Short mmCIF file of C-alpha atoms and ligand atoms in Angstrom, two decimals:
data_model
loop_
_atom_site.label_atom_id
_atom_site.label_comp_id
_atom_site.label_asym_id
_atom_site.label_seq_id
_atom_site.Cartn_x
_atom_site.Cartn_y
_atom_site.Cartn_z
CA MET A 3 -0.13 0.03 -0.07
CA ASN A 4 0.92 3.50 -0.60
CA LYS A 5 -0.24 6.24 1.38
CA LYS A 6 0.37 9.96 1.81
CA ILE A 7 0.38 11.38 5.16
CA CYS A 8 0.56 15.06 6.06
CA LEU A 9 2.28 15.73 9.34
CA LEU A 10 1.81 18.81 11.47
CA PRO A 11 4.25 18.61 14.55
CA GLY A 12 2.90 21.92 16.01
CA ASP A 13 4.36 22.88 19.32
CA GLY A 14 5.97 22.18 22.67
CA ILE A 15 6.17 18.36 22.62
CA GLY A 16 4.52 17.96 19.25
CA PRO A 17 7.65 17.46 17.18
CA GLU A 18 9.43 15.13 19.62
CA ILE A 19 6.25 12.64 19.76
CA ILE A 20 5.48 13.07 15.99
CA ASN A 21 9.15 11.93 15.41
CA GLU A 22 8.54 8.83 17.50
CA ALA A 23 5.30 8.18 15.67
CA VAL A 24 6.81 8.55 12.46
CA GLN A 25 9.64 6.32 12.93
CA THR A 26 7.00 3.72 14.29
CA ILE A 27 5.22 3.81 11.05
CA ASP A 28 8.36 3.70 9.15
CA ALA A 29 9.13 0.53 11.27
CA VAL A 30 5.42 -0.91 10.03
CA ALA A 31 6.13 -0.02 6.37
CA ARG A 32 9.53 -2.07 6.40
CA ARG A 33 7.96 -5.09 8.33
CA PHE A 34 4.79 -5.25 6.04
CA GLY A 35 6.01 -3.85 2.79
CA HIS A 36 4.11 -0.54 2.65
CA THR A 37 5.04 3.05 1.51
CA PHE A 38 4.09 5.96 3.55
CA SER A 39 5.09 9.43 2.44
CA CYS A 40 5.16 11.96 4.99
CA LYS A 41 5.18 15.61 4.22
CA THR A 42 5.71 18.21 7.12
CA ALA A 43 3.54 21.28 7.21
CA LEU A 44 3.34 24.33 9.83
CA ILE A 45 0.35 24.81 12.33
CA GLY A 46 -0.19 26.61 15.45
CA GLY A 47 2.25 28.63 17.03
CA ALA A 48 5.02 27.30 14.62
CA ALA A 49 3.11 28.58 11.84
CA ILE A 50 2.54 32.05 13.46
CA ASP A 51 5.95 32.46 13.89
CA ALA A 52 7.09 31.65 10.62
CA LYS A 53 4.07 32.81 8.48
CA GLY A 54 2.09 35.18 10.74
CA VAL A 55 -1.09 32.97 11.00
CA PRO A 56 -1.83 29.42 12.90
CA LEU A 57 -3.21 27.72 9.67
CA PRO A 58 -1.50 29.06 6.46
CA ALA A 59 -3.10 28.23 3.01
CA GLU A 60 -0.25 25.90 2.00
CA THR A 61 -0.70 23.61 5.05
CA LEU A 62 -4.31 23.26 4.25
CA ALA A 63 -3.63 22.29 0.64
CA ALA A 64 -1.05 19.87 1.88
CA CYS A 65 -3.67 18.37 4.25
CA LYS A 66 -6.34 18.15 1.55
CA ALA A 67 -3.92 16.42 -0.85
CA SER A 68 -2.82 13.87 1.64
CA ASP A 69 -4.69 10.24 2.50
CA ALA A 70 -4.77 11.22 6.32
CA VAL A 71 -3.30 14.24 8.52
CA PHE A 72 -1.45 13.53 11.65
CA LEU A 73 -1.05 16.28 14.30
CA GLY A 74 1.07 16.64 17.26
CA ALA A 75 -0.25 19.47 19.47
CA VAL A 76 -0.38 23.34 19.40
CA GLY A 77 -0.07 26.03 21.71
CA GLY A 78 2.10 27.42 24.61
CA PRO A 79 2.50 30.41 26.93
CA LYS A 80 4.47 32.35 24.17
CA TRP A 81 1.22 32.84 22.13
CA ASP A 82 -1.16 33.08 25.16
CA GLN A 83 -1.48 37.03 24.45
CA LEU A 84 -2.95 36.77 21.29
CA ASP A 85 -6.71 37.17 20.68
CA ASN A 86 -8.79 33.84 19.89
CA LYS A 87 -8.69 34.09 16.17
CA SER A 88 -5.04 34.27 15.97
CA ARG A 89 -4.16 31.83 18.83
CA PRO A 90 -2.25 28.59 17.64
CA GLU A 91 -5.62 26.73 18.74
CA ALA A 92 -7.48 28.63 15.82
CA GLY A 93 -5.42 26.63 13.43
CA LEU A 94 -6.74 23.23 15.23
CA LEU A 95 -10.37 24.42 15.05
CA GLY A 96 -9.82 25.47 11.39
CA ILE A 97 -8.38 22.45 10.06
CA ARG A 98 -11.24 20.42 11.67
CA LYS A 99 -13.93 22.81 10.08
CA GLU A 100 -12.05 22.98 6.64
CA LEU A 101 -11.70 19.17 6.40
CA GLU A 102 -15.36 18.74 7.51
CA LEU A 103 -14.46 16.12 10.50
CA PHE A 104 -17.94 15.45 11.80
CA ALA A 105 -17.03 12.81 14.04
CA ASN A 106 -14.38 12.41 17.07
CA LEU A 107 -13.54 9.07 18.10
CA ARG A 108 -11.65 8.57 21.67
CA PRO A 109 -10.91 5.32 22.98
CA ALA A 110 -10.63 5.30 26.69
CA ILE A 111 -8.56 2.22 27.37
CA LEU A 112 -6.88 1.18 30.68
CA PHE A 113 -3.83 -1.09 29.85
CA PRO A 114 -3.87 -3.70 32.74
CA GLU A 115 -0.16 -2.83 33.46
CA LEU A 116 -1.17 0.56 34.25
CA ALA A 117 -4.12 -0.17 36.39
CA GLY A 118 -2.42 1.60 39.32
CA ALA A 119 -2.77 4.97 37.49
CA CYS A 120 -6.50 4.62 37.32
CA LEU A 121 -8.45 6.94 39.33
CA LEU A 122 -11.40 4.30 40.24
CA ARG A 123 -11.18 1.68 42.78
CA PRO A 124 -9.81 -1.57 41.73
CA ASP A 125 -12.70 -3.54 42.02
CA ILE A 126 -14.52 -1.28 39.46
CA VAL A 127 -12.14 -1.78 36.84
CA ARG A 128 -10.83 -5.16 37.47
CA ALA A 129 -12.47 -6.38 34.29
CA GLY A 130 -10.27 -3.61 32.51
CA LEU A 131 -11.79 -0.69 30.58
CA ASP A 132 -12.07 -0.34 26.74
CA ILE A 133 -14.42 2.39 25.61
CA MET A 134 -14.94 4.07 22.25
CA VAL A 135 -16.63 7.61 22.74
CA VAL A 136 -17.94 8.90 19.44
CA ARG A 137 -18.62 12.42 19.66
CA GLU A 138 -20.47 14.45 16.92
CA LEU A 139 -18.00 17.52 16.29
CA THR A 140 -19.63 19.78 13.94
CA GLY A 141 -23.03 20.43 15.13
CA CYS A 142 -25.03 21.19 18.60
CA VAL A 143 -24.91 24.30 20.61
CA TYR A 144 -21.30 25.15 19.49
CA PHE A 145 -22.44 26.22 15.95
CA GLY A 146 -26.19 26.94 16.28
CA GLN A 147 -27.50 30.40 15.21
CA PRO A 148 -28.81 32.44 16.68
CA ARG A 149 -26.15 32.82 19.37
CA GLY A 150 -25.05 35.95 21.42
CA ILE A 151 -25.31 38.63 24.27
CA GLU A 152 -28.01 41.09 24.01
CA THR A 153 -29.58 43.60 26.30
CA ARG A 154 -33.03 42.97 26.90
CA ASP A 155 -35.36 44.64 28.92
CA GLY A 156 -32.37 46.25 30.77
CA GLU A 157 -30.33 43.37 31.34
CA ARG A 158 -27.87 41.37 29.51
CA VAL A 159 -28.91 38.22 27.93
CA GLY A 160 -26.71 35.26 26.76
CA PHE A 161 -28.03 32.51 24.28
CA ASN A 162 -26.84 29.78 21.95
CA THR A 163 -29.15 27.55 20.00
CA MET A 164 -28.97 24.06 20.36
CA ILE A 165 -29.64 22.35 16.97
CA TYR A 166 -29.23 19.16 15.07
CA ARG A 167 -30.29 18.40 11.51
CA GLU A 168 -31.64 14.87 10.96
CA HIS A 169 -28.62 13.99 8.59
CA GLU A 170 -26.19 15.03 11.13
CA ILE A 171 -27.41 12.65 13.50
CA ARG A 172 -27.97 9.91 11.18
CA ARG A 173 -24.25 10.05 9.85
CA ILE A 174 -22.74 10.04 13.25
CA ALA A 175 -25.22 7.16 14.51
CA LYS A 176 -24.12 5.15 11.36
CA LEU A 177 -20.57 5.65 12.22
CA ALA A 178 -21.01 4.54 15.77
CA PHE A 179 -22.81 1.58 14.80
CA GLU A 180 -20.29 0.31 12.41
CA THR A 181 -17.61 1.15 15.03
CA ALA A 182 -19.47 -1.22 17.38
CA ARG A 183 -19.51 -3.74 14.80
CA LEU A 184 -15.64 -4.13 14.97
CA ARG A 185 -15.74 -4.27 18.64
CA ARG A 186 -18.20 -5.72 21.11
CA LYS A 187 -21.40 -4.65 19.40
CA LYS A 188 -22.91 -2.43 21.94
CA VAL A 189 -24.02 1.08 21.34
CA CYS A 190 -25.03 3.46 24.18
CA SER A 191 -26.63 6.82 22.82
CA CYS A 192 -26.48 9.55 25.25
CA ASP A 193 -28.97 12.64 25.04
CA LYS A 194 -31.25 14.55 27.42
CA ALA A 195 -34.53 13.46 25.65
CA ASN A 196 -36.46 13.88 29.15
CA VAL A 197 -36.09 17.70 28.62
CA LEU A 198 -34.66 18.80 25.20
CA ASP A 199 -36.55 18.59 21.83
CA VAL A 200 -33.34 18.16 19.97
CA SER A 201 -32.56 15.19 22.10
CA ARG A 202 -36.05 13.70 21.22
CA LEU A 203 -35.02 13.96 17.46
CA TRP A 204 -31.59 12.56 18.45
CA ARG A 205 -33.18 9.55 19.89
CA ASP A 206 -35.68 8.93 17.23
CA VAL A 207 -33.17 9.29 14.34
CA VAL A 208 -30.43 6.96 16.28
CA SER A 209 -33.26 4.21 16.77
CA GLU A 210 -34.14 4.41 12.93
CA VAL A 211 -30.61 4.02 11.98
CA HIS A 212 -30.24 0.99 14.22
CA LYS A 213 -32.91 -0.76 12.09
CA ASP A 214 -29.70 -1.26 9.62
CA PHE A 215 -27.67 -2.81 12.56
CA GLN A 216 -30.05 -5.31 14.18
CA ASP A 217 -26.88 -7.13 15.29
CA VAL A 218 -25.57 -4.39 17.32
CA GLU A 219 -27.20 -3.89 20.56
CA LEU A 220 -28.67 -0.26 21.38
CA THR A 221 -29.38 1.45 24.72
CA HIS A 222 -30.41 5.01 25.35
CA MET A 223 -29.27 6.95 28.56
CA TYR A 224 -29.66 10.61 29.76
CA ALA A 225 -26.28 12.11 29.74
CA ASP A 226 -26.38 13.09 33.25
CA ASN A 227 -26.81 9.22 34.02
CA ALA A 228 -23.86 8.35 31.59
CA ALA A 229 -21.47 10.72 33.56
CA MET A 230 -22.28 8.93 36.66
CA GLN A 231 -22.19 5.69 35.06
CA LEU A 232 -18.91 6.17 33.79
CA VAL A 233 -17.28 6.48 37.08
CA ARG A 234 -19.65 3.89 38.95
CA ASP A 235 -19.76 1.10 36.23
CA PRO A 236 -17.72 1.97 33.42
CA VAL A 237 -17.15 -1.67 32.17
CA GLN A 238 -20.75 -1.74 30.98
CA PHE A 239 -19.83 0.74 27.90
CA ASP A 240 -18.82 -0.36 24.71
CA VAL A 241 -19.27 2.39 22.17
CA LEU A 242 -20.98 5.57 23.64
CA VAL A 243 -22.29 8.13 20.97
CA THR A 244 -23.41 11.67 21.76
CA GLY A 245 -23.50 15.02 20.37
CA ASN A 246 -21.03 18.05 20.60
CA LEU A 247 -21.70 19.12 23.90
CA PHE A 248 -22.43 15.95 25.88
CA GLY A 249 -19.58 14.41 24.10
CA ASP A 250 -16.97 17.24 24.91
CA ILE A 251 -17.88 16.45 28.79
CA LEU A 252 -18.04 12.76 28.44
CA SER A 253 -15.11 11.95 26.26
CA ASP A 254 -12.80 13.95 28.83
CA GLU A 255 -14.34 12.06 31.67
CA ALA A 256 -14.00 8.72 30.00
CA ALA A 257 -10.23 9.50 29.14
CA VAL A 258 -9.26 11.15 32.65
CA ILE A 259 -10.62 8.02 34.51
CA THR A 260 -8.00 5.87 32.86
CA GLY A 261 -5.39 8.33 34.58
CA SER A 262 -2.76 8.50 31.81
CA LEU A 263 -3.15 11.52 29.53
CA GLY A 264 -0.04 10.52 27.68
CA MET A 265 -1.61 7.18 26.54
CA LEU A 266 -4.79 8.48 24.94
CA PRO A 267 -5.01 8.65 21.03
CA SER A 268 -7.69 10.08 18.81
CA ALA A 269 -9.19 10.19 15.49
CA SER A 270 -11.44 12.86 13.84
CA LEU A 271 -13.17 11.78 10.65
CA GLY A 272 -15.09 13.46 7.92
CA ALA A 273 -17.41 11.89 4.76
CA LYS A 274 -14.61 12.00 2.47
CA SER A 275 -12.01 14.36 3.30
CA PRO A 276 -8.81 12.96 4.96
CA GLY A 277 -9.05 11.77 8.65
CA LEU A 278 -7.10 13.92 11.33
CA PHE A 279 -5.20 11.56 14.18
CA GLU A 280 -3.71 13.14 17.21
CA PRO A 281 -3.01 12.38 20.81
CA ILE A 282 -5.71 13.84 23.21
CA HIS A 283 -2.91 15.96 25.30
CA GLY A 284 -1.89 19.44 24.68
CA SER A 285 1.71 20.51 23.70
CA ALA A 286 2.95 20.24 27.74
CA PRO A 287 5.20 23.38 27.40
CA ASP A 288 6.36 22.41 30.91
CA ILE A 289 8.51 19.48 29.45
CA ALA A 290 9.00 20.35 25.60
CA GLY A 291 12.45 19.65 24.74
CA GLN A 292 13.60 17.44 27.50
CA ASP A 293 12.81 13.84 26.19
CA LYS A 294 10.18 13.59 28.89
CA ALA A 295 7.06 13.44 27.17
CA ASN A 296 5.33 9.96 26.52
CA PRO A 297 5.08 9.21 22.84
CA LEU A 298 2.68 6.52 23.20
CA ALA A 299 -0.65 8.59 22.87
CA ALA A 300 1.08 9.73 19.41
CA ILE A 301 2.15 6.19 18.52
CA LEU A 302 -1.62 4.72 19.32
CA SER A 303 -2.97 7.56 17.28
CA MET A 304 -0.55 6.21 14.34
CA SER A 305 -2.19 2.78 14.91
CA MET A 306 -5.89 4.54 14.53
CA MET A 307 -4.69 6.23 11.35
CA LEU A 308 -3.39 2.56 10.21
CA ARG A 309 -6.89 1.05 11.10
CA LEU A 310 -9.25 3.59 10.33
CA ALA A 311 -7.83 5.63 7.12
CA PHE A 312 -6.07 2.93 5.62
CA GLY A 313 -7.98 -0.29 6.69
CA LEU A 314 -4.60 -1.93 7.80
CA GLU A 315 -6.00 -4.07 10.52
CA LYS A 316 -2.76 -6.47 11.17
CA GLU A 317 -0.46 -3.49 10.90
CA ALA A 318 -2.67 -1.54 13.62
CA ASP A 319 -2.49 -4.79 15.84
CA ALA A 320 1.15 -5.10 15.57
CA VAL A 321 1.43 -1.46 16.82
CA GLU A 322 -0.83 -1.80 19.90
CA ASN A 323 0.64 -5.20 20.92
CA ALA A 324 4.22 -3.52 20.67
CA VAL A 325 3.01 -0.91 23.19
CA ARG A 326 1.38 -3.72 25.27
CA ILE A 327 4.81 -5.57 25.33
CA CYS A 328 6.54 -2.47 26.28
CA LEU A 329 4.42 -1.77 29.26
CA LYS A 330 4.51 -5.40 30.21
CA ASP A 331 8.22 -5.22 29.99
CA GLY A 332 8.34 -2.55 32.87
CA TYR A 333 9.32 0.61 30.62
CA ARG A 334 7.50 3.73 31.71
CA THR A 335 8.01 7.27 30.96
CA GLY A 336 7.78 9.92 34.05
CA ASP A 337 4.06 10.44 33.65
CA ILE A 338 3.07 6.86 33.99
CA MET A 339 5.93 5.66 36.45
CA GLU A 340 5.48 3.34 39.10
CA ALA A 341 7.70 2.08 42.02
CA ASP A 342 10.16 -1.09 40.43
CA LYS A 343 9.63 0.04 36.65
CA ILE A 344 12.36 1.31 34.23
CA LEU A 345 12.01 4.92 33.71
CA VAL A 346 12.78 5.72 30.13
CA GLY A 347 12.70 9.19 27.87
CA THR A 348 10.56 10.21 24.74
CA SER A 349 13.19 8.63 22.22
CA LYS A 350 14.14 5.29 24.29
CA MET A 351 10.30 4.65 24.48
CA GLY A 352 9.78 5.04 20.72
CA GLU A 353 12.75 2.60 20.10
CA LEU A 354 11.52 0.01 22.65
CA VAL A 355 8.34 0.17 20.65
CA ARG A 356 9.88 -0.28 17.43
CA GLU A 357 11.95 -3.03 18.64
CA ARG A 358 8.63 -5.00 19.40
CA ILE A 359 7.03 -4.49 16.04
P1 NAD B 407 -1.42 19.50 28.48
O1 NAD B 407 -2.11 18.44 28.11
O2 NAD B 407 -0.38 20.16 27.42
O3 NAD B 407 -0.68 19.26 29.80
C1 NAD B 407 -1.29 18.85 30.94
C2 NAD B 407 -0.19 18.17 31.78
O4 NAD B 407 0.08 16.87 31.23
C3 NAD B 407 1.16 18.76 32.03
O5 NAD B 407 1.55 18.74 33.12
C4 NAD B 407 2.15 17.96 30.71
O6 NAD B 407 3.46 17.79 31.35
C5 NAD B 407 1.33 16.36 31.12
N1 NAD B 407 1.28 15.96 29.92
C6 NAD B 407 0.52 16.31 28.66
N2 NAD B 407 0.96 15.27 27.68
C7 NAD B 407 2.04 14.66 27.86
C8 NAD B 407 2.81 13.49 27.58
N3 NAD B 407 2.51 13.10 26.27
N4 NAD B 407 3.61 12.89 28.26
C9 NAD B 407 3.77 13.19 29.44
N5 NAD B 407 3.34 14.33 30.25
C10 NAD B 407 2.04 14.74 29.60
O7 NAD B 407 -2.54 20.59 28.63
P2 NAD B 407 -2.33 22.10 29.25
O8 NAD B 407 -1.07 22.23 29.97
O9 NAD B 407 -3.65 22.70 30.04
O10 NAD B 407 -2.05 22.94 27.73
C11 NAD B 407 -0.81 23.23 27.26
C12 NAD B 407 -1.00 23.88 25.92
O11 NAD B 407 -1.43 22.75 25.19
C13 NAD B 407 -1.81 25.11 25.90
O12 NAD B 407 -1.43 26.10 25.00
C14 NAD B 407 -3.38 24.41 25.49
O13 NAD B 407 -4.11 25.24 24.71
C15 NAD B 407 -2.74 23.59 24.48
N6 NAD B 407 -3.79 22.39 24.24
C16 NAD B 407 -3.54 21.72 22.84
C17 NAD B 407 -4.27 20.75 22.52
C18 NAD B 407 -4.11 20.35 21.17
O14 NAD B 407 -3.24 20.70 20.41
N7 NAD B 407 -4.90 19.28 20.79
C19 NAD B 407 -5.14 20.02 23.33
C20 NAD B 407 -5.06 20.65 24.61
C21 NAD B 407 -4.39 21.66 24.91
#
């Protein structure tokens, strides 16, 4: 297979972890006989410094000409004074919008070797944790119109519009069911159908789409209950699908209970344009350039790319197994370090993964 990947290292630890992820995919290419051509482009603070904008036109063109986009992280104190539209983060929002990425897939996996880092009681996660949160990314109250702050009857009023069109619900529900088919075949759809009209439509449309996926079990849950169940009994979830607002909160909650920010990958997918793959953590300016960053979230994002963008199941499994074996062999970066384990830096951890592919 021959694929083009656009790399967006960004800021802080972005370039360091991207470097390890790229070497990992090179190892996959050698072992399985593929060719991955990588082209690097500027985004975030690095793009502001070089080009004056967080998302230069040539970066966008390079992304659109690729089969997949791989991002490190953006942002840092150097650019914190800039207004919202000029900040590094605007580059990330811009690329999501331009590539029409309507779905965000975030696995929250607790590797048994890292059970000690989990924030939940051992008896709650004894059976492990493997949840995929599928969040709608381009609709809901974040983008709905009208929105604003106005003065009415002598006082300020703030308002946003929570809105979903049927086709937006249909396409994210379909993706959730397809994702579940490759996993444990369970979808839980989260909404607030007890109080919101938009959620009643959400529930109806998800149930309609389910008719084409009868081999997958569908349940509905109110989002506030889902927030509780994620800490009470997270093992019950396989795929959790929800709108943009609830997904923002529930995906962070699902991730944080694993206790390992440096271990969590993500994928954002659109209908046709290249998908965007990135670790969920930020640019970690406090440890940038010190060979301390955990590269595993980036390496696991690379494996999501192999699986979801290129359909390379065996190759993705090889990367995930290599990460598992590294952990089993006792290697840890500082963020996941425990007593009796072997502390390694960013580049060593990358090398250890490559040796195990
Ligand atoms: P952060 O995720 O960068 O860091 C939070 C803490 O986790 C820090 O102590 C950091 O050292 C640690 N950490 C994060 N990733 C790590 C890794 N791979 N290995 C080891 N430790 C790791 O979040 P923050 O400090 O809130 O934000 C820093 C900057 O990153 C800000 O400018 C923020 O806007 C930006 N940010 C970017 C993204 C993105 O690019 N997707 C996401 C979140 C935050």
